[in-house]
Coordinates of C-alpha atoms in Angstrom, one line a residue:
X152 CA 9.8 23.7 -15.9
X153 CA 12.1 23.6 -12.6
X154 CA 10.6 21.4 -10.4
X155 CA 9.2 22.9 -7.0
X156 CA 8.8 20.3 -3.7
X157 CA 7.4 22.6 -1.7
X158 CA 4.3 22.7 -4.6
X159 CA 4.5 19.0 -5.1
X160 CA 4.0 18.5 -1.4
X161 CA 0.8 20.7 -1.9
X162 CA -0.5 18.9 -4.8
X163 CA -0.3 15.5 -2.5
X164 CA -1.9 16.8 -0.1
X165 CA -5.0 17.5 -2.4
X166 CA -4.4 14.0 -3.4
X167 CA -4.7 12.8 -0.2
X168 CA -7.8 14.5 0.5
X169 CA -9.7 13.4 -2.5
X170 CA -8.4 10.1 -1.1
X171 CA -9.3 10.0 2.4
X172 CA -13.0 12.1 1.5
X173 CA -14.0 9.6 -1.5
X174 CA -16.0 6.7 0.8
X175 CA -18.2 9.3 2.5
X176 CA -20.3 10.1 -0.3
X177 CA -20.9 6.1 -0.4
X178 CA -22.5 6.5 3.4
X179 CA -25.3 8.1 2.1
X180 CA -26.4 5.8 -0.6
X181 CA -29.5 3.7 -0.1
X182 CA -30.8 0.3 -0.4
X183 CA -28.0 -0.6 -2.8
X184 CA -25.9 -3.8 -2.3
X185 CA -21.6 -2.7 -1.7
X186 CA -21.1 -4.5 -5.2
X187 CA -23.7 -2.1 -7.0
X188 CA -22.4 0.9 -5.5
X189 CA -18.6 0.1 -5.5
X190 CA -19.1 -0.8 -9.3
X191 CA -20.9 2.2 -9.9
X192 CA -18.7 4.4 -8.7
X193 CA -15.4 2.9 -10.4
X194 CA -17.0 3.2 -13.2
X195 CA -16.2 7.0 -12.8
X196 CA -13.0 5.9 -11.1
X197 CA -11.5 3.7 -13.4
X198 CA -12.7 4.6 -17.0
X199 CA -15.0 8.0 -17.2
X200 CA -12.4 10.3 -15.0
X201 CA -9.7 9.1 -16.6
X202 CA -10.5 9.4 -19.9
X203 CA -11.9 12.5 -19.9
X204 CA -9.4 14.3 -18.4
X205 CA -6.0 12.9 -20.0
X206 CA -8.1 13.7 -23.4
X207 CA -8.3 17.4 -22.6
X208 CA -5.0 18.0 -20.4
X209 CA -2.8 15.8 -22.6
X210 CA -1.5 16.5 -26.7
X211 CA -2.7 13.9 -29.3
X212 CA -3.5 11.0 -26.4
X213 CA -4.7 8.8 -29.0
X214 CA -1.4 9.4 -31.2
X215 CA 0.8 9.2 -28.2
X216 CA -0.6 5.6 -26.9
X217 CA -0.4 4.2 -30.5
X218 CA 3.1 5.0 -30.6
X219 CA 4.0 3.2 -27.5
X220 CA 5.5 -0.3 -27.9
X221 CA 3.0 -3.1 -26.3
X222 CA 5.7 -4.1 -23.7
X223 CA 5.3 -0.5 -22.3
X224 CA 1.4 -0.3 -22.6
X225 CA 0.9 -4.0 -21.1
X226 CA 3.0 -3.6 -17.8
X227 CA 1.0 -0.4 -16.6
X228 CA -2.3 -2.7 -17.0
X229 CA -0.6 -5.8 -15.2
X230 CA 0.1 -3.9 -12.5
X231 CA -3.1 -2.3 -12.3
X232 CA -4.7 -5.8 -12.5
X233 CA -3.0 -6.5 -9.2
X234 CA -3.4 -2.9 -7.4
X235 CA -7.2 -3.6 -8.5
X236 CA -7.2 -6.3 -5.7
X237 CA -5.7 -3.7 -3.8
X238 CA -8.8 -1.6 -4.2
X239 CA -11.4 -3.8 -3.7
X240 CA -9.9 -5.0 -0.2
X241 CA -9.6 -1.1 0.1
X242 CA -13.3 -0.5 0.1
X243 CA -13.7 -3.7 2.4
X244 CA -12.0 -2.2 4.8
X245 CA -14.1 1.1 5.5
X246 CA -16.5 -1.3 6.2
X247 CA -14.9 -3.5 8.7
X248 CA -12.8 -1.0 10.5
X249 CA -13.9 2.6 9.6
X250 CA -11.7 5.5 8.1
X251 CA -9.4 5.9 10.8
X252 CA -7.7 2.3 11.8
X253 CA -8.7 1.3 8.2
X254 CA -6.2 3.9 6.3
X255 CA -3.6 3.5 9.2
X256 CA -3.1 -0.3 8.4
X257 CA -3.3 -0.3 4.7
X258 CA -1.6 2.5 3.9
X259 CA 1.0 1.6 6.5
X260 CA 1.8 -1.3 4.0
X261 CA 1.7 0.5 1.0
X262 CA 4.1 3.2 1.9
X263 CA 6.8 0.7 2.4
X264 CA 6.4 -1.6 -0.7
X265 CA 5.5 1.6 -2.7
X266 CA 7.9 3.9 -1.8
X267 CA 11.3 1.3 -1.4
X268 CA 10.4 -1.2 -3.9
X269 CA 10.7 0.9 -7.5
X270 CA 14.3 2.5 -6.6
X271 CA 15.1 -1.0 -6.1
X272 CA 13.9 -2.8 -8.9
X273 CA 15.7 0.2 -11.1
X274 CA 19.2 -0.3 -9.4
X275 CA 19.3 3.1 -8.1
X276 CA 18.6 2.6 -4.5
X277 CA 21.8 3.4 -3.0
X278 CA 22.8 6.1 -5.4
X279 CA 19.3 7.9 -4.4
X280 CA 19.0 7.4 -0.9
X281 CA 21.9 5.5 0.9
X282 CA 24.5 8.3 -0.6
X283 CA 23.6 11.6 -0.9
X284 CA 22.2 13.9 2.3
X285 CA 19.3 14.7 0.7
X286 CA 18.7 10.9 0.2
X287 CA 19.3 10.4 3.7
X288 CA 16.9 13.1 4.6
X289 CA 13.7 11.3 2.8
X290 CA 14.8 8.1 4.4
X291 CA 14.3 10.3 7.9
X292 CA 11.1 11.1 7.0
X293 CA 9.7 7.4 5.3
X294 CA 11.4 6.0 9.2
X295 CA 8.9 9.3 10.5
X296 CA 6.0 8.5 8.3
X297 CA 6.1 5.0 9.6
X298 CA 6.0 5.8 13.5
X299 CA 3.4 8.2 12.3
X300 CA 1.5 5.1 11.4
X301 CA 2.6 2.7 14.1
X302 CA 1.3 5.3 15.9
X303 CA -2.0 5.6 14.8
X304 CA -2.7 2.1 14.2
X305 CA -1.7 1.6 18.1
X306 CA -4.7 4.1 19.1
X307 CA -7.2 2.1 16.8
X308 CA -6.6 -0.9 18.7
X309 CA -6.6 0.6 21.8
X310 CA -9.9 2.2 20.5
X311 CA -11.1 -1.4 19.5
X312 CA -10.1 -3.2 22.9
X313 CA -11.9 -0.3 24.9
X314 CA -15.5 -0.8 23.1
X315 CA -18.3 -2.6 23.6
X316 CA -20.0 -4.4 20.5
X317 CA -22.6 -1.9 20.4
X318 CA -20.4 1.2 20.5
X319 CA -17.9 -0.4 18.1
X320 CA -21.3 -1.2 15.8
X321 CA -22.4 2.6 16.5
X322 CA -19.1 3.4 15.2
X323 CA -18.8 1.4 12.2
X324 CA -21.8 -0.3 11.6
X325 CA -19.7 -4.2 9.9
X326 CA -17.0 -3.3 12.2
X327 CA -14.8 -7.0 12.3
X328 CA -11.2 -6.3 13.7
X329 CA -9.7 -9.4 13.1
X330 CA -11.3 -9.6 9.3
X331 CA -10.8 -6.4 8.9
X332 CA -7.5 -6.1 9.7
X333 CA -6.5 -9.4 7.4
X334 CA -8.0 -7.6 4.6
X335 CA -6.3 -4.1 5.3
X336 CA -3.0 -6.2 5.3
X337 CA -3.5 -7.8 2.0
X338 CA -5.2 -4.7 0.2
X339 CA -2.0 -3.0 1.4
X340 CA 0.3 -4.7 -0.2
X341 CA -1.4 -4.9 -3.3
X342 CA -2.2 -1.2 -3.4
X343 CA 1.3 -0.5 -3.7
X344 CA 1.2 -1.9 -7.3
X345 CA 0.1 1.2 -8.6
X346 CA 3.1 2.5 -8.0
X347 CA 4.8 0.6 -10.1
X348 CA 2.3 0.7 -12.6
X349 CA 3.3 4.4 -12.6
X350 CA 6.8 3.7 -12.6
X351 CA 6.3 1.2 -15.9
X352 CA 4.6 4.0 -17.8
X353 CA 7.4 6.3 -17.4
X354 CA 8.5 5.9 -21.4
X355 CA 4.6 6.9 -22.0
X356 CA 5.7 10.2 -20.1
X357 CA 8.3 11.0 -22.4
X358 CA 6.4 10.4 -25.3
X359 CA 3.2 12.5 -24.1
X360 CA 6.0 15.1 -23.5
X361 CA 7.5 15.2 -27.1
X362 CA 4.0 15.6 -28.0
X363 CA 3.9 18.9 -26.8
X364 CA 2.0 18.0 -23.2
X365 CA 2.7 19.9 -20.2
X366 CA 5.2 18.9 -17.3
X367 CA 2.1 18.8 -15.5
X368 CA -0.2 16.6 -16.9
X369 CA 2.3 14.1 -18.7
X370 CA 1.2 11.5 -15.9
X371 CA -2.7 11.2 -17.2
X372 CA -1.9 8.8 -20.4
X373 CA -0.1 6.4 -17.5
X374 CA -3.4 6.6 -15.7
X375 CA -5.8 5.5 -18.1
X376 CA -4.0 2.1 -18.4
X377 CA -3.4 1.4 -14.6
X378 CA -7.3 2.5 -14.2
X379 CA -8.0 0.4 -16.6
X380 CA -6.6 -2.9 -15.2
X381 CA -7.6 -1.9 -11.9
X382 CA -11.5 -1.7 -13.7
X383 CA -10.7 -4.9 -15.1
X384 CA -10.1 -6.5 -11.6
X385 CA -13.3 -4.6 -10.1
X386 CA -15.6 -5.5 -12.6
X387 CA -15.1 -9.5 -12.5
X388 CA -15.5 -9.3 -8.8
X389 CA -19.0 -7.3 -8.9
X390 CA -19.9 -9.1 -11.3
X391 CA -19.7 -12.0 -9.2
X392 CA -21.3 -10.8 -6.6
X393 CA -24.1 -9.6 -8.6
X394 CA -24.9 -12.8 -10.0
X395 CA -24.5 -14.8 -6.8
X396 CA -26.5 -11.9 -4.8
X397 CA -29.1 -11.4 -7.5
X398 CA -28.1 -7.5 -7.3
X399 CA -28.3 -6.0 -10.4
X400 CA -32.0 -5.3 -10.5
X401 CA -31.0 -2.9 -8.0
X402 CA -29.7 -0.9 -10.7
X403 CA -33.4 -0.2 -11.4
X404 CA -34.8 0.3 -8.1
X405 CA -35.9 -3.3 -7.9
X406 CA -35.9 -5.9 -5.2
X407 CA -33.6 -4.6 -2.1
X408 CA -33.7 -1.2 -4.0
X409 CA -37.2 -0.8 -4.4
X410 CA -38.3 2.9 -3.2
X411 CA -34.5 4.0 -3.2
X412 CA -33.6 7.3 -4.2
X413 CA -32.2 6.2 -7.7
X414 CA -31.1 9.7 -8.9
X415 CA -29.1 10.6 -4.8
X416 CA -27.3 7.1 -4.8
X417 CA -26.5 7.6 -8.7
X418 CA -25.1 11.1 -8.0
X419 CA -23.3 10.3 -4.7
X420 CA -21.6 7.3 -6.6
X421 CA -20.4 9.7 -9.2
X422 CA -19.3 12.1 -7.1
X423 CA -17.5 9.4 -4.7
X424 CA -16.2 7.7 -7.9
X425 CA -14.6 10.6 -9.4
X426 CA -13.1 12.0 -6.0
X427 CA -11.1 8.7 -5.8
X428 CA -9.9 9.1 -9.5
X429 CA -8.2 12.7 -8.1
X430 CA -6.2 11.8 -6.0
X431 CA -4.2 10.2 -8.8
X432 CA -4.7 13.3 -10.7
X433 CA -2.6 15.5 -8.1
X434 CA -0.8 12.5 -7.6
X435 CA 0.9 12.8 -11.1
X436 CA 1.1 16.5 -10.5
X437 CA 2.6 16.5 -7.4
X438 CA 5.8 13.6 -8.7
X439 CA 5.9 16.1 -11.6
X440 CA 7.6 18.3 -9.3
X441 CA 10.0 16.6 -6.9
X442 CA 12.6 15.8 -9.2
X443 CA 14.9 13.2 -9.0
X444 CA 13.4 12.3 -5.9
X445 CA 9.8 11.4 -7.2
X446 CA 9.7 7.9 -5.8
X447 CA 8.8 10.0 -2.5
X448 CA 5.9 11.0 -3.4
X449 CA 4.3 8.1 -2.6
X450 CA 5.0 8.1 0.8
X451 CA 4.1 11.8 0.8
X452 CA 0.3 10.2 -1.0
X453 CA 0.3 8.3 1.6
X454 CA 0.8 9.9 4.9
X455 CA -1.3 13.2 3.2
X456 CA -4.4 10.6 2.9
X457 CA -3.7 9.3 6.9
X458 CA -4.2 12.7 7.8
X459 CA -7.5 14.1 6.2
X460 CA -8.7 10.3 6.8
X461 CA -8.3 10.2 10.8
X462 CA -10.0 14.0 10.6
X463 CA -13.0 12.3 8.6
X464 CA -12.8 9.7 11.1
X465 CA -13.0 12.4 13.8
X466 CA -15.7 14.6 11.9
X467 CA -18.0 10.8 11.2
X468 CA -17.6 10.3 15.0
X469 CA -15.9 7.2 14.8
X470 CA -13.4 8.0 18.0
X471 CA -15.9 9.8 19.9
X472 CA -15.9 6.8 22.5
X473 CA -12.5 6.5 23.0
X474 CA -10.2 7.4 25.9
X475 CA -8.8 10.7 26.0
X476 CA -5.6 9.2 26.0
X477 CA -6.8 7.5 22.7
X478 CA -7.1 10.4 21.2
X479 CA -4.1 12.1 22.1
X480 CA -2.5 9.3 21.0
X481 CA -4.1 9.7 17.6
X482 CA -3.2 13.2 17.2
X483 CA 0.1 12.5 18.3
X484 CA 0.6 10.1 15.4
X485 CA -0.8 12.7 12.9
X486 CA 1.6 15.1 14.3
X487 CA 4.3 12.9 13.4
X488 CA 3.4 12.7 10.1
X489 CA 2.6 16.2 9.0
X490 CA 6.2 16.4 10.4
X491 CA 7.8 13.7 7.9
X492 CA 5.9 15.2 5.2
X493 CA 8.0 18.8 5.7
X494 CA 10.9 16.1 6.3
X495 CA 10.5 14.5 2.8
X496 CA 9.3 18.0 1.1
X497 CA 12.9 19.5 2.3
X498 CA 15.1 16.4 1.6
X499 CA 13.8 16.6 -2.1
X500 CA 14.7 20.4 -2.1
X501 CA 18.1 19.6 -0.5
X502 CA 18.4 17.1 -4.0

């Protein structure tokens, strides 16, 4: 199959909107402690999405992971031990600084380490971007993407500094800028594993190919093991809270949960849970078809997911107090990076 930018920039941008939508299905549960639901909802995330859907996109999954050498099957979990701790300061965030400022700051991060880092640590930086025009064009639009961000994270704090207590607490109801933002810088650059979790799985990609799977969907095998060590991560931290917080009999509509609507918050997990698992699933679609160049789709991921994340944030009312010149500004910043994502989408086809 020749590969397309133009539809790999589509299939991120579906990424990034199962990305940026996932935590607002968790506003509506009830009564359940953030460990119970965050757990409950990985579950989906981490082990039931992925799963299911490499087993019925993907030829012989079973066969093609049993013919992978250790080395190769171990890295992809490593590194989604780390990006694990990426995740949980991830959800930590939403709380203490909302969708909009939240994504801007750790996705900020993440862009860098996830989109410079894996042409480096193959040796091919320079060949890839430093030489060719089309190189130089993605590196246009990561330098966009980034102002994009800068951009965007300026208008949060202007947002923040504007705000009284109880209009920031109307907001976002934990909303902690200085906590928030120490987590959001930390998650960031953990997040970022993933993408080299990807890049580690690449022999599984061939294999799942000579198996007969699609162009398409060779990616899924890859996420089942970075899931997994991101579950791995997840689950020892919940289950830590649970114990110290006495929590899990909220499982069964017990203590904090008792008159909770079990089957809503069950359903809203899932559906919160599994929205979060596909925006990897057009993520491996959408570096399926950008080539040479598919280290830039992560900076595509994540300026996609700053977008539909400060419309959320607009839609939940979260800027609704600020200045108009806030706001502006905000837009502004989105502006720029719809622009670097046609800037990164034409480089690619340039390649």
């Amino acid at each position: 199959m020749t590969p397309n930018p133009l539809t790999g920039v589509l299939y991120h941008w579906l990424g990034g909107f199962a990305s940026a939508s996932f935590y607002v299905p968790y506003r509506g549960v009830k009564r359940w402690s953030w460990e119970i639901y965050w757990l409950t909802g990985g579950i989906f995330s981490w082990l039931l999405a992925p799963w299911f859907f490499a087993s019925i996109q993907t030829n012989d999954l079973l066969g093609v992971l049993s013919a992978t050498p250790s080395p190769t099957l171990l890295w992809p979990i490593f590194f989604g031990i780390l990006w694990g701790f990426g995740g949980l300061g991830y959800g930590l965030v939403m709380r203490y600084l909302g969708l909009s400022l939240g994504m801007a700051v750790v996705l900020g991060l993440c862009t860098v380490f996830g989109t410079l880092i894996p042409p480096l640590f193959a040796g091919d930086f320079s060949a890839k971007l430093l030489d060719t025009v089309s190189g130089n064009i993605i590196l246009l639009g990561l330098a966009l993407t980034l102002a994009g961000i800068v951009v965007v994270a300026m208008a949060g704090a202007k947002k923040d500094q504007a705000l009284s207590p109880e209009q920031k607490a109307a907001a976002v109801a934990e909303f902690d800028f200085r906590k928030g933002l120490a987590v959001a810088i930390f998650a960031g650059i953990m997040s970022a594993c993933f993408a080299f979790g990807l890049a580690a799985g690449e022999p599984i990609k061939a294999l799942s190919a000579a198996a007969g799977t699609g162009p398409l969907w060779t990616g899924l095998p890859v996420l089942c093991l970075v899931m997994f060590g991101g579950l791995l991560t997840n689950a020892v931290w919940c289950t830590i809270l649970i114990v110290r917080n006495r929590s899990g009999s909220e499982w069964f509509g017990r203590g904090k949960a008792a008159g909770a609507p079990m089957a809503r918050n069950f359903a809203l997990c899932a559906l919160a849970g599994t929205a979060w698992y596909f925006q990897f699933f057009f993520y491996t679609m959408g570096e399926s078809q950008m080539g040479k160049f598919g280290f830039s789709s992560w900076t595509l991921h994540m300026a996609s997911i700053i977008i539909f994340g400060t419309l959320w944030g607009f839609a939940l009312k979260e800027w609704k107090d600020a200045a108009p010149a806030t706001r502006v500004m905000v837009w502004a910043g989105v502006a720029l990076l719809i622009l670097a994502t046609i800037v990164i989408g034409y480089g690619n086809m340039v390649g």
